[in-house]
mmCIF file of C-alpha atoms in Angstrom:
data_model
loop_
_atom_site.group_PDB
_atom_site.id
_atom_site.type_symbol
_atom_site.label_atom_id
_atom_site.label_comp_id
_atom_site.label_asym_id
_atom_site.label_seq_id
_atom_site.Cartn_x
_atom_site.Cartn_y
_atom_site.Cartn_z
ATOM 1 C CA MET A 1 -0.030 0.089 -0.385
ATOM 2 C CA LYS A 2 1.975 3.878 -1.396
ATOM 3 C CA ASN A 3 1.712 6.271 2.213
ATOM 4 C CA ILE A 4 -1.448 7.848 1.485
ATOM 5 C CA ILE A 5 -1.119 11.877 1.838
ATOM 6 C CA LEU A 6 -4.202 13.963 2.702
ATOM 7 C CA LEU A 7 -3.283 17.051 1.022
ATOM 8 C CA VAL A 8 -6.310 19.873 2.055
ATOM 9 C CA GLU A 9 -5.321 22.596 -0.649
ATOM 10 C CA ASP A 10 -8.840 25.400 -1.726
ATOM 11 C CA ASP A 11 -6.128 27.450 -4.708
ATOM 12 C CA THR A 12 -6.300 24.775 -7.878
ATOM 13 C CA GLN A 13 -3.705 25.053 -9.608
ATOM 14 C CA LEU A 14 -1.607 24.458 -6.632
ATOM 15 C CA GLY A 15 -3.564 21.689 -5.619
ATOM 16 C CA GLN A 16 -2.796 19.948 -8.635
ATOM 17 C CA THR A 17 1.271 20.354 -8.389
ATOM 18 C CA LEU A 18 1.764 18.971 -5.213
ATOM 19 C CA ARG A 19 -1.545 16.388 -5.975
ATOM 20 C CA ASP A 20 1.163 15.798 -9.523
ATOM 21 C CA PHE A 21 3.558 15.599 -6.989
ATOM 22 C CA PHE A 22 3.171 13.452 -4.707
ATOM 23 C CA GLU A 23 2.050 11.113 -7.543
ATOM 24 C CA CYS A 24 4.914 11.362 -9.489
ATOM 25 C CA ASN A 25 6.971 9.871 -6.489
ATOM 26 C CA ASP A 26 4.287 6.134 -5.614
ATOM 27 C CA PHE A 27 2.577 8.652 -2.827
ATOM 28 C CA PHE A 28 -1.760 8.104 -2.613
ATOM 29 C CA VAL A 29 -2.659 11.589 -2.469
ATOM 30 C CA LEU A 30 -6.812 12.398 -1.047
ATOM 31 C CA TRP A 31 -7.489 15.847 -1.302
ATOM 32 C CA ALA A 32 -9.540 17.743 0.185
ATOM 33 C CA LYS A 33 -10.398 21.803 -1.181
ATOM 34 C CA ASP A 34 -12.165 22.672 2.343
ATOM 35 C CA GLY A 35 -11.737 22.416 5.865
ATOM 36 C CA ASN A 36 -15.370 19.724 6.299
ATOM 37 C CA SER A 37 -14.253 17.824 3.243
ATOM 38 C CA ALA A 38 -10.642 17.534 4.990
ATOM 39 C CA ILE A 39 -11.660 16.120 7.639
ATOM 40 C CA ARG A 40 -15.194 13.426 6.310
ATOM 41 C CA MET A 41 -11.639 12.382 3.967
ATOM 42 C CA PHE A 42 -9.719 12.049 7.814
ATOM 43 C CA GLU A 43 -11.809 9.427 9.081
ATOM 44 C CA GLN A 44 -13.195 7.363 5.796
ATOM 45 C CA THR A 45 -9.258 7.028 4.560
ATOM 46 C CA PRO A 46 -6.565 8.044 7.388
ATOM 47 C CA PRO A 47 -3.153 9.151 5.907
ATOM 48 C CA SER A 48 0.033 8.974 6.982
ATOM 49 C CA ILE A 49 0.425 12.923 6.918
ATOM 50 C CA ILE A 50 -1.526 15.741 6.670
ATOM 51 C CA LEU A 51 -0.313 18.716 3.785
ATOM 52 C CA LEU A 52 -2.790 21.922 5.560
ATOM 53 C CA ASP A 53 -3.544 24.725 4.522
ATOM 54 C CA VAL A 54 -3.729 27.401 7.204
ATOM 55 C CA GLU A 55 -6.903 29.794 5.232
ATOM 56 C CA LEU A 56 -9.665 27.696 3.161
ATOM 57 C CA PRO A 57 -13.223 27.005 2.960
ATOM 58 C CA TYR A 58 -15.993 27.368 5.640
ATOM 59 C CA LYS A 59 -13.186 26.039 8.638
ATOM 60 C CA ASN A 60 -9.605 26.866 8.708
ATOM 61 C CA GLY A 61 -6.412 24.506 9.404
ATOM 62 C CA PHE A 62 -6.207 25.874 13.072
ATOM 63 C CA GLU A 63 -9.707 24.611 13.648
ATOM 64 C CA ILE A 64 -9.091 21.455 11.912
ATOM 65 C CA ALA A 65 -6.167 20.422 12.985
ATOM 66 C CA THR A 66 -8.107 20.704 16.183
ATOM 67 C CA GLU A 67 -10.357 18.251 14.987
ATOM 68 C CA ILE A 68 -8.444 15.918 14.029
ATOM 69 C CA ARG A 69 -6.062 15.567 17.348
ATOM 70 C CA LYS A 70 -9.239 14.940 19.249
ATOM 71 C CA SER A 71 -8.649 10.975 17.435
ATOM 72 C CA ASN A 72 -5.433 11.018 16.394
ATOM 73 C CA ASN A 73 -2.576 12.501 17.904
ATOM 74 C CA LYS A 74 0.749 10.992 15.736
ATOM 75 C CA VAL A 75 -0.749 11.901 12.806
ATOM 76 C CA PRO A 76 2.223 14.348 11.311
ATOM 77 C CA ILE A 77 0.568 17.201 9.496
ATOM 78 C CA ILE A 78 2.229 20.378 8.037
ATOM 79 C CA PHE A 79 0.849 23.914 7.033
ATOM 80 C CA MET A 80 0.749 25.750 4.892
ATOM 81 C CA THR A 81 0.206 29.476 4.770
ATOM 82 C CA GLY A 82 1.030 31.851 2.081
ATOM 83 C CA THR A 83 0.621 34.741 5.056
ATOM 84 C CA ALA A 84 2.828 35.501 7.806
ATOM 85 C CA LEU A 85 2.102 34.398 11.048
ATOM 86 C CA SER A 86 3.213 35.896 13.799
ATOM 87 C CA GLU A 87 6.158 33.909 16.643
ATOM 88 C CA LYS A 88 2.602 33.355 18.824
ATOM 89 C CA GLU A 89 0.470 31.577 16.310
ATOM 90 C CA ARG A 90 3.402 29.103 14.745
ATOM 91 C CA ILE A 91 4.802 28.522 18.306
ATOM 92 C CA ASP A 92 0.460 27.293 19.001
ATOM 93 C CA GLY A 93 0.816 25.431 15.932
ATOM 94 C CA TYR A 94 3.623 23.450 16.609
ATOM 95 C CA HIS A 95 2.573 22.846 21.682
ATOM 96 C CA HIS A 96 -1.194 23.245 21.078
ATOM 97 C CA HIS A 97 -1.685 20.827 17.420
ATOM 98 C CA HIS A 98 1.437 18.808 17.072
ATOM 99 C CA ALA A 99 2.776 20.553 13.992
ATOM 100 C CA ALA A 100 5.240 19.006 12.068
ATOM 101 C CA ASN A 101 6.290 22.003 10.892
ATOM 102 C CA TYR A 102 5.536 25.027 7.984
ATOM 103 C CA LEU A 103 6.044 25.716 4.992
ATOM 104 C CA GLU A 104 5.690 29.083 3.480
ATOM 105 C CA LYS A 105 3.532 29.771 -0.041
ATOM 106 C CA PRO A 106 4.229 29.217 -3.327
ATOM 107 C CA VAL A 107 4.976 26.118 -2.013
ATOM 108 C CA ILE A 108 7.552 24.855 -4.384
ATOM 109 C CA PRO A 109 7.434 20.839 -4.971
ATOM 110 C CA GLN A 110 11.263 19.894 -6.158
#
């Protein structure tokens, strides 16, 4: 079984680019474009890792992480953001949501 990535990204161009990159590198990608879809996908098919945009429709990335952490404290979550986060917001992400890391957008797979 391939490793499963839950990609949560509402930008179609970036999402497609990331999905193509991961699939070409032998990952199975679940792609959610909003917070509600992300939670449903997570519950239906638990991923190996989550790549999670911070700003999303319906629920932001931090709200999604809070819901996920209620049932799973081990899956790595990497937040992606195109906006500047304060030091407090980043630290909160690491401590409260157990973030593995942050990626600054634009994300350019290589």
